mmCIF file of C-alpha atoms in Angstrom:
data_model
loop_
_atom_site.group_PDB
_atom_site.id
_atom_site.type_symbol
_atom_site.label_atom_id
_atom_site.label_comp_id
_atom_site.label_asym_id
_atom_site.label_seq_id
_atom_site.Cartn_x
_atom_site.Cartn_y
_atom_site.Cartn_z
ATOM 1 C CA UNK A 967 -9.922 5.097 16.898
ATOM 2 C CA UNK A 968 -10.071 1.282 16.864
ATOM 3 C CA UNK A 969 -10.506 1.486 12.883
ATOM 4 C CA UNK A 970 -7.107 3.194 12.731
ATOM 5 C CA UNK A 971 -4.111 0.789 12.585
ATOM 6 C CA UNK A 972 -1.373 3.423 12.473
ATOM 7 C CA UNK A 973 -1.257 6.976 11.584
ATOM 8 C CA UNK A 974 1.499 9.752 10.673
ATOM 9 C CA UNK A 975 2.222 13.148 9.312
ATOM 10 C CA UNK A 976 4.583 13.945 6.528
ATOM 11 C CA UNK A 977 4.980 15.051 3.037
ATOM 12 C CA UNK A 978 4.063 13.400 -0.210
ATOM 13 C CA UNK A 979 3.038 9.543 -0.188
ATOM 14 C CA UNK A 980 5.821 7.180 -1.670
ATOM 15 C CA UNK A 981 4.352 7.237 -5.067
ATOM 16 C CA UNK A 982 2.777 10.256 -6.041
ATOM 17 C CA UNK A 983 2.062 12.562 -9.155
ATOM 18 C CA UNK A 984 3.707 15.183 -7.359
ATOM 19 C CA UNK A 985 7.570 15.300 -7.628
ATOM 20 C CA UNK A 986 9.898 17.343 -5.196
ATOM 21 C CA UNK A 987 13.696 17.468 -5.831
ATOM 22 C CA UNK A 988 16.383 19.116 -3.417
ATOM 23 C CA UNK A 989 19.757 19.842 -3.276
ATOM 24 C CA UNK A 990 21.957 17.541 -1.246
ATOM 25 C CA UNK A 991 25.615 17.216 -1.277
ATOM 26 C CA UNK A 992 28.168 14.568 -0.242
ATOM 27 C CA UNK A 993 31.303 16.144 1.222
ATOM 28 C CA UNK A 994 33.553 13.338 0.039
ATOM 29 C CA UNK A 995 32.039 13.496 -3.550
ATOM 30 C CA UNK A 996 31.740 17.414 -3.947
ATOM 31 C CA UNK A 997 31.533 17.092 -7.847
ATOM 32 C CA UNK A 998 28.700 14.755 -7.830
ATOM 33 C CA UNK A 999 25.472 16.750 -8.834
ATOM 34 C CA UNK A 1000 22.262 14.973 -9.476
ATOM 35 C CA UNK A 1001 18.432 15.512 -8.592
ATOM 36 C CA UNK A 1002 17.703 13.817 -5.435
ATOM 37 C CA UNK A 1003 13.950 13.301 -4.495
ATOM 38 C CA UNK A 1004 12.783 13.894 -1.152
ATOM 39 C CA UNK A 1005 10.198 12.786 1.450
ATOM 40 C CA UNK A 1006 9.586 13.546 4.873
ATOM 41 C CA UNK A 1007 7.376 12.501 7.885
ATOM 42 C CA UNK A 1008 7.377 11.279 11.235
ATOM 43 C CA UNK A 1009 8.765 7.703 12.390
ATOM 44 C CA UNK A 1010 5.437 6.196 11.788
ATOM 45 C CA UNK A 1011 5.559 7.076 7.967
ATOM 46 C CA UNK A 1012 7.880 4.277 7.300
ATOM 47 C CA UNK A 1013 5.562 1.729 9.225
ATOM 48 C CA UNK A 1014 2.231 3.240 7.493
ATOM 49 C CA UNK A 1015 3.726 2.225 4.029
ATOM 50 C CA UNK A 1016 5.562 -0.517 5.442
ATOM 51 C CA UNK A 1017 8.958 0.725 3.709
ATOM 52 C CA UNK A 1018 11.740 -1.722 4.507
ATOM 53 C CA UNK A 1019 14.904 -0.719 6.281
ATOM 54 C CA UNK A 1020 17.988 -2.519 4.975
ATOM 55 C CA UNK A 1021 20.524 -1.136 7.537
ATOM 56 C CA UNK A 1022 20.584 1.393 10.388
ATOM 57 C CA UNK A 1023 17.208 2.538 11.939
ATOM 58 C CA UNK A 1024 14.417 4.815 11.412
ATOM 59 C CA UNK A 1025 14.304 8.538 11.826
ATOM 60 C CA UNK A 1026 13.786 9.826 15.519
ATOM 61 C CA UNK A 1027 10.827 12.128 16.545
ATOM 62 C CA UNK A 1028 11.531 15.644 15.278
ATOM 63 C CA UNK A 1029 10.100 18.992 14.310
ATOM 64 C CA UNK A 1030 12.839 20.069 11.970
ATOM 65 C CA UNK A 1031 15.368 18.151 9.681
ATOM 66 C CA UNK A 1032 18.096 16.343 11.715
ATOM 67 C CA UNK A 1033 18.562 12.690 10.232
ATOM 68 C CA UNK A 1034 18.415 11.189 6.836
ATOM 69 C CA UNK A 1035 17.528 7.894 5.396
ATOM 70 C CA UNK A 1036 18.638 7.318 1.742
ATOM 71 C CA UNK A 1037 17.403 4.492 -0.824
ATOM 72 C CA UNK A 1038 19.401 1.866 -2.404
ATOM 73 C CA UNK A 1039 19.761 3.844 -5.705
ATOM 74 C CA UNK A 1040 21.289 6.808 -3.793
ATOM 75 C CA UNK A 1041 23.515 4.470 -1.813
ATOM 76 C CA UNK A 1042 24.976 3.086 -5.225
ATOM 77 C CA UNK A 1043 25.358 6.707 -6.541
ATOM 78 C CA UNK A 1044 27.346 7.578 -3.520
ATOM 79 C CA UNK A 1045 29.672 4.525 -4.429
ATOM 80 C CA UNK A 1046 29.039 2.498 -1.238
ATOM 81 C CA UNK A 1047 29.282 -1.207 -1.460
ATOM 82 C CA UNK A 1048 27.176 -2.169 1.452
ATOM 83 C CA UNK A 1049 24.147 -0.544 3.097
ATOM 84 C CA UNK A 1050 25.906 -0.575 6.417
ATOM 85 C CA UNK A 1051 28.860 1.534 4.883
ATOM 86 C CA UNK A 1052 26.790 4.397 4.561
ATOM 87 C CA UNK A 1053 25.556 4.702 8.159
ATOM 88 C CA UNK A 1054 27.057 7.526 10.139
ATOM 89 C CA UNK A 1055 28.116 9.604 6.917
ATOM 90 C CA UNK A 1056 26.909 13.023 6.729
ATOM 91 C CA UNK A 1057 25.128 14.799 3.618
ATOM 92 C CA UNK A 1058 24.910 18.738 3.432
ATOM 93 C CA UNK A 1059 21.320 19.729 3.144
ATOM 94 C CA UNK A 1060 20.648 23.724 3.385
ATOM 95 C CA UNK A 1061 24.022 24.267 4.832
ATOM 96 C CA UNK A 1062 23.636 21.690 7.821
ATOM 97 C CA UNK A 1063 25.337 18.500 7.998
ATOM 98 C CA UNK A 1064 22.899 15.664 8.636
ATOM 99 C CA UNK A 1065 23.807 11.842 9.391
ATOM 100 C CA UNK A 1066 22.664 8.995 7.355
ATOM 101 C CA UNK A 1067 20.874 6.887 9.884
ATOM 102 C CA UNK A 1068 19.276 4.233 7.674
ATOM 103 C CA UNK A 1069 19.436 2.842 4.197
ATOM 104 C CA UNK A 1070 15.841 1.831 2.949
ATOM 105 C CA UNK A 1071 14.765 -0.446 0.081
ATOM 106 C CA UNK A 1072 14.104 0.959 -3.279
ATOM 107 C CA UNK A 1073 10.308 1.576 -4.219
ATOM 108 C CA UNK A 1074 8.789 3.359 -7.396
ATOM 109 C CA UNK A 1075 8.261 6.767 -6.480
ATOM 110 C CA UNK A 1076 6.505 7.399 -9.796
ATOM 111 C CA UNK A 1077 5.235 5.089 -12.375
ATOM 112 C CA UNK A 1078 7.280 2.209 -14.214
ATOM 113 C CA UNK A 1079 7.765 4.624 -17.018
ATOM 114 C CA UNK A 1080 10.468 6.363 -14.923
ATOM 115 C CA UNK A 1081 13.826 4.906 -13.334
ATOM 116 C CA UNK A 1082 13.850 4.716 -9.647
ATOM 117 C CA UNK A 1083 15.272 7.950 -8.478
ATOM 118 C CA UNK A 1084 17.972 8.772 -5.764
ATOM 119 C CA UNK A 1085 15.820 9.517 -2.835
ATOM 120 C CA UNK A 1086 16.087 10.725 0.846
ATOM 121 C CA UNK A 1087 13.696 10.555 3.691
ATOM 122 C CA UNK A 1088 14.074 13.004 6.562
ATOM 123 C CA UNK A 1089 12.573 13.153 9.899
ATOM 124 C CA UNK A 1090 10.094 15.946 10.318
ATOM 125 C CA UNK A 1091 6.209 16.533 10.736
ATOM 126 C CA UNK A 1092 4.380 17.365 7.533
ATOM 127 C CA UNK A 1093 1.065 18.963 6.162
ATOM 128 C CA UNK A 1094 -0.496 15.636 5.242
ATOM 129 C CA UNK A 1095 -1.946 12.862 7.381
ATOM 130 C CA UNK A 1096 -1.091 9.180 6.331
ATOM 131 C CA UNK A 1097 -3.256 6.599 7.812
ATOM 132 C CA UNK A 1098 -3.229 2.891 7.577
ATOM 133 C CA UNK A 1099 -6.742 1.583 8.299
ATOM 134 C CA UNK A 1100 -7.656 -1.946 9.863
ATOM 135 C CA UNK A 1101 -8.756 -4.330 7.339
ATOM 136 C CA UNK A 1102 -12.396 -4.055 6.077
ATOM 137 C CA UNK A 1103 -13.722 -7.172 7.861
ATOM 138 C CA UNK A 1104 -16.674 -9.479 6.653
ATOM 139 C CA UNK A 1105 -19.311 -6.731 7.019
ATOM 140 C CA UNK A 1106 -17.035 -4.290 5.040
ATOM 141 C CA UNK A 1107 -18.044 -1.093 7.182
ATOM 142 C CA UNK A 1108 -14.626 -0.417 8.910
ATOM 143 C CA UNK A 1109 -13.353 2.097 6.426
ATOM 144 C CA UNK A 1110 -16.679 3.859 6.248
ATOM 145 C CA UNK A 1111 -16.818 4.368 9.853
ATOM 146 C CA UNK A 1112 -13.237 5.201 9.938
ATOM 147 C CA UNK A 1113 -13.342 7.956 7.528
ATOM 148 C CA UNK A 1114 -16.518 9.551 9.089
ATOM 149 C CA UNK A 1115 -14.840 9.593 12.509
ATOM 150 C CA UNK A 1116 -11.600 11.045 10.926
ATOM 151 C CA UNK A 1117 -13.690 13.715 9.095
ATOM 152 C CA UNK A 1118 -15.373 14.881 12.412
ATOM 153 C CA UNK A 1119 -11.978 14.871 14.358
ATOM 154 C CA UNK A 1120 -10.504 17.020 11.352
ATOM 155 C CA UNK A 1121 -13.390 19.573 11.571
ATOM 156 C CA UNK A 1122 -13.286 19.624 15.243
ATOM 157 C CA UNK A 1123 -9.630 20.723 15.013
ATOM 158 C CA UNK A 1124 -9.864 22.702 11.899
ATOM 159 C CA UNK A 1125 -13.283 24.426 11.585
ATOM 160 C CA UNK A 1126 -12.563 26.295 8.386
ATOM 161 C CA UNK A 1127 -10.341 23.571 6.748
ATOM 162 C CA UNK A 1128 -11.152 21.422 3.854
ATOM 163 C CA UNK A 1129 -11.334 17.605 4.243
ATOM 164 C CA UNK A 1130 -10.163 15.695 1.307
ATOM 165 C CA UNK A 1131 -8.647 12.156 1.283
ATOM 166 C CA UNK A 1132 -7.577 9.599 -1.193
ATOM 167 C CA UNK A 1133 -6.639 5.764 -0.977
ATOM 168 C CA UNK A 1134 -3.216 5.007 -1.762
ATOM 169 C CA UNK A 1135 -4.154 2.217 -4.571
ATOM 170 C CA UNK A 1136 -6.045 4.878 -6.076
ATOM 171 C CA UNK A 1137 -3.398 7.353 -6.443
ATOM 172 C CA UNK A 1138 -1.021 4.561 -7.895
ATOM 173 C CA UNK A 1139 -3.770 3.614 -10.414
ATOM 174 C CA UNK A 1140 -3.828 7.333 -11.482
ATOM 175 C CA UNK A 1141 -0.311 6.925 -12.529
ATOM 176 C CA UNK A 1142 -1.499 4.493 -15.073
ATOM 177 C CA UNK A 1143 -4.609 6.000 -16.386
ATOM 178 C CA UNK A 1144 -3.539 6.214 -19.949
ATOM 179 C CA UNK A 1145 -2.715 2.451 -20.040
ATOM 180 C CA UNK A 1146 -6.037 1.727 -18.293
ATOM 181 C CA UNK A 1147 -8.089 3.727 -20.921
ATOM 182 C CA UNK A 1148 -5.933 2.119 -23.872
ATOM 183 C CA UNK A 1149 -6.571 -1.365 -22.425
ATOM 184 C CA UNK A 1150 -10.276 -0.878 -22.329
ATOM 185 C CA UNK A 1151 -10.480 0.468 -25.800
ATOM 186 C CA UNK A 1152 -8.422 -2.211 -27.013
ATOM 187 C CA UNK A 1153 -10.492 -4.897 -25.329
ATOM 188 C CA UNK A 1154 -13.682 -3.510 -27.078
ATOM 189 C CA UNK A 1155 -11.934 -3.005 -30.469
ATOM 190 C CA UNK A 1156 -10.610 -6.413 -30.482
ATOM 191 C CA UNK A 1157 -13.875 -7.963 -29.392
ATOM 192 C CA UNK A 1158 -15.663 -6.158 -32.249
ATOM 193 C CA UNK A 1159 -12.937 -7.007 -34.969
ATOM 194 C CA UNK A 1160 -13.086 -10.875 -33.815
ATOM 195 C CA UNK A 1161 -16.894 -10.675 -34.119
ATOM 196 C CA UNK A 1162 -16.911 -9.021 -37.446
ATOM 197 C CA UNK A 1163 -14.025 -11.482 -38.893
ATOM 198 C CA UNK A 1164 -16.089 -14.398 -37.448
ATOM 199 C CA UNK A 1165 -19.310 -13.283 -39.472
ATOM 200 C CA UNK A 1166 -17.170 -12.483 -42.596
ATOM 201 C CA UNK A 1167 -15.495 -16.072 -42.373
ATOM 202 C CA UNK A 1168 -19.153 -17.664 -41.656
ATOM 203 C CA UNK A 1169 -20.584 -15.941 -44.845
ATOM 204 C CA UNK A 1170 -17.612 -17.225 -46.854
ATOM 205 C CA UNK A 1171 -18.170 -20.667 -45.590
ATOM 206 C CA UNK A 1172 -21.909 -20.824 -46.302
ATOM 207 C CA UNK A 1173 -21.178 -19.365 -49.909
ATOM 208 C CA UNK A 1174 -18.459 -21.956 -50.533
ATOM 209 C CA UNK A 1175 -20.571 -24.954 -49.128
ATOM 210 C CA UNK A 1176 -23.435 -23.827 -51.387
ATOM 211 C CA UNK A 1177 -21.361 -23.992 -54.437
ATOM 212 C CA UNK A 1178 -19.827 -27.392 -53.617
ATOM 213 C CA UNK A 1179 -23.110 -29.018 -52.447
ATOM 214 C CA UNK A 1180 -22.865 -31.560 -55.190
ATOM 215 C CA UNK A 1181 -19.112 -32.326 -54.585
ATOM 216 C CA UNK A 1182 -20.045 -33.176 -51.081
ATOM 217 C CA UNK A 1183 -22.778 -35.341 -52.040
ATOM 218 C CA UNK A 1184 -20.491 -37.295 -54.305
ATOM 219 C CA UNK A 1185 -17.848 -37.671 -51.665
ATOM 220 C CA UNK A 1186 -20.235 -38.987 -49.308
ATOM 221 C CA UNK A 1187 -21.631 -41.566 -51.951
ATOM 222 C CA UNK A 1188 -17.914 -42.863 -52.588
ATOM 223 C CA UNK A 1189 -17.465 -43.556 -48.916
ATOM 224 C CA UNK A 1190 -16.147 -40.289 -47.399
ATOM 225 C CA UNK A 1191 -16.854 -39.839 -43.662
ATOM 226 C CA UNK A 1192 -18.087 -36.718 -41.821
ATOM 227 C CA UNK A 1193 -14.595 -36.076 -40.544
ATOM 228 C CA UNK A 1194 -13.101 -36.384 -44.169
ATOM 229 C CA UNK A 1195 -15.432 -33.855 -45.418
ATOM 230 C CA UNK A 1196 -15.152 -31.530 -42.630
ATOM 231 C CA UNK A 1197 -11.408 -31.762 -43.051
ATOM 232 C CA UNK A 1198 -11.696 -30.980 -46.839
ATOM 233 C CA UNK A 1199 -13.915 -28.172 -46.255
ATOM 234 C CA UNK A 1200 -12.043 -26.783 -43.511
ATOM 235 C CA UNK A 1201 -8.431 -26.945 -44.713
ATOM 236 C CA UNK A 1202 -8.399 -24.103 -47.241
ATOM 237 C CA UNK A 1203 -10.016 -21.693 -44.703
ATOM 238 C CA UNK A 1204 -7.473 -22.710 -42.072
ATOM 239 C CA UNK A 1205 -4.633 -22.081 -44.324
ATOM 240 C CA UNK A 1206 -6.040 -18.535 -44.791
ATOM 241 C CA UNK A 1207 -6.073 -18.010 -41.096
ATOM 242 C CA UNK A 1208 -2.791 -19.190 -40.800
ATOM 243 C CA UNK A 1209 -1.511 -16.902 -43.263
ATOM 244 C CA UNK A 1210 -3.337 -13.968 -41.457
ATOM 245 C CA UNK A 1211 -1.589 -14.883 -38.191
ATOM 246 C CA UNK A 1212 2.028 -15.179 -40.009
ATOM 247 C CA UNK A 1213 1.289 -11.588 -41.203
ATOM 248 C CA UNK A 1214 -0.071 -10.235 -37.953
ATOM 249 C CA UNK A 1215 2.377 -11.651 -35.474
ATOM 250 C CA UNK A 1216 5.503 -9.789 -36.466
ATOM 251 C CA UNK A 1217 3.358 -6.390 -36.674
ATOM 252 C CA UNK A 1218 1.966 -7.126 -33.092
ATOM 253 C CA UNK A 1219 5.415 -7.749 -31.921
ATOM 254 C CA UNK A 1220 6.893 -4.687 -33.349
ATOM 255 C CA UNK A 1221 3.916 -2.557 -31.915
ATOM 256 C CA UNK A 1222 4.408 -4.212 -28.289
ATOM 257 C CA UNK A 1223 8.073 -3.691 -28.544
ATOM 258 C CA UNK A 1224 7.744 -0.165 -29.264
ATOM 259 C CA UNK A 1225 5.112 0.508 -26.670
ATOM 260 C CA UNK A 1226 7.063 -1.191 -23.959
ATOM 261 C CA UNK A 1227 10.110 1.100 -24.831
ATOM 262 C CA UNK A 1228 8.395 3.836 -22.959
ATOM 263 C CA UNK A 1229 8.749 2.134 -19.619
ATOM 264 C CA UNK A 1230 11.925 1.898 -17.758
ATOM 265 C CA UNK A 1231 10.931 -1.361 -16.169
ATOM 266 C CA UNK A 1232 9.152 -3.660 -18.467
ATOM 267 C CA UNK A 1233 8.269 -7.388 -18.944
ATOM 268 C CA UNK A 1234 10.092 -9.242 -21.882
ATOM 269 C CA UNK A 1235 7.978 -10.374 -24.881
ATOM 270 C CA UNK A 1236 7.597 -14.168 -24.468
ATOM 271 C CA UNK A 1237 7.144 -16.261 -27.450
ATOM 272 C CA UNK A 1238 4.488 -18.236 -25.938
ATOM 273 C CA UNK A 1239 2.165 -15.447 -25.925
ATOM 274 C CA UNK A 1240 2.324 -15.264 -29.618
ATOM 275 C CA UNK A 1241 1.752 -19.143 -29.901
ATOM 276 C CA UNK A 1242 -1.172 -19.129 -27.314
ATOM 277 C CA UNK A 1243 -2.703 -16.177 -29.463
ATOM 278 C CA UNK A 1244 -2.287 -18.163 -32.687
ATOM 279 C CA UNK A 1245 -3.844 -21.285 -31.153
ATOM 280 C CA UNK A 1246 -6.668 -19.208 -29.781
ATOM 281 C CA UNK A 1247 -7.048 -17.622 -33.297
ATOM 282 C CA UNK A 1248 -7.305 -20.951 -35.106
ATOM 283 C CA UNK A 1249 -9.561 -22.291 -32.540
ATOM 284 C CA UNK A 1250 -12.206 -19.664 -32.780
ATOM 285 C CA UNK A 1251 -12.033 -19.955 -36.648
ATOM 286 C CA UNK A 1252 -12.354 -23.741 -36.474
ATOM 287 C CA UNK A 1253 -15.459 -23.322 -34.147
ATOM 288 C CA UNK A 1254 -16.923 -20.581 -36.714
ATOM 289 C CA UNK A 1255 -16.221 -23.066 -39.493
ATOM 290 C CA UNK A 1256 -17.571 -26.057 -37.914
ATOM 291 C CA UNK A 1257 -20.974 -24.667 -37.602
ATOM 292 C CA UNK A 1258 -21.737 -25.119 -41.383
ATOM 293 C CA UNK A 1259 -19.097 -27.580 -42.440
ATOM 294 C CA UNK A 1260 -20.562 -30.352 -39.890
ATOM 295 C CA UNK A 1261 -23.866 -29.437 -40.999
ATOM 296 C CA UNK A 1262 -23.249 -29.795 -44.617
ATOM 297 C CA UNK A 1263 -21.107 -33.028 -43.939
ATOM 298 C CA UNK A 1264 -23.910 -34.929 -42.404
ATOM 299 C CA UNK A 1265 -26.635 -33.841 -44.837
ATOM 300 C CA UNK A 1266 -28.430 -36.611 -46.810
ATOM 301 C CA UNK A 1267 -26.475 -36.838 -50.122
ATOM 302 C CA UNK A 1268 -29.636 -37.748 -51.779
ATOM 303 C CA UNK A 1269 -31.047 -34.409 -51.320
ATOM 304 C CA UNK A 1270 -28.038 -32.665 -53.062
ATOM 305 C CA UNK A 1271 -27.829 -35.096 -56.155
ATOM 306 C CA UNK A 1272 -31.636 -35.629 -56.727
ATOM 307 C CA UNK A 1273 -31.913 -33.107 -59.466
ATOM 308 C CA UNK A 1274 -28.724 -34.757 -61.383
#
């Protein structure tokens, strides 16, 4: 099929909700007991997912377990200093001694909440098809055409089978469903909170300006500029916004820190994120204030003082 770049059969994909562990021993470290994740597939499996081999070679074509590739985490666990040192060593699997023919680069087999596990990859056929499709192209019909052809070929071969497929990026996204839902909920909640806060701030500004109308008129008559009056009216409110930020920032930092603790691999909390958030907070407040304060500052003072 011209729409297919490369295809393989094997076990689970590199990152999957399913987890499979096996018992493997290294004869030179008989006391080493740890859970080892396992994957297997034909030689094309490594190419489908572009898994990088750091030393040694790919597994050979086989219909049973004969050779092993280990990841960097397992390499360190076995106390090898360099990937090349592990090539040719033997691991015991189901009573059989299998040679290590390669060392592959670590990859996340689960979400980044979990540390990368020691993992072995063995050469063998599997019950899943792993397919890398050609790029979509400008017209965008390559994948649709490929799936239709694959489905037809599947039912021609397995008339009573059930054809199911899933894109690899969707499988990875499924590992982060909770974070995606939380992010969506927080986006709406934050937007609503900002909108309500701005309405409250605008109402407070309107009330304050109405009670200080005469003061504004007198200041203008005495020579105050529009900028001076806007500054006087805005200063008190900006102080309140700044105090609110100083209260909210430590609480936000603590909440983010506790949330990130759930992840084995996480980004550090940078100070500039809070500075940028504070600046955005002040800017939104200033824009809200400016609607009424500028209007009040440019009003003819005669109108506000004519009743005196």
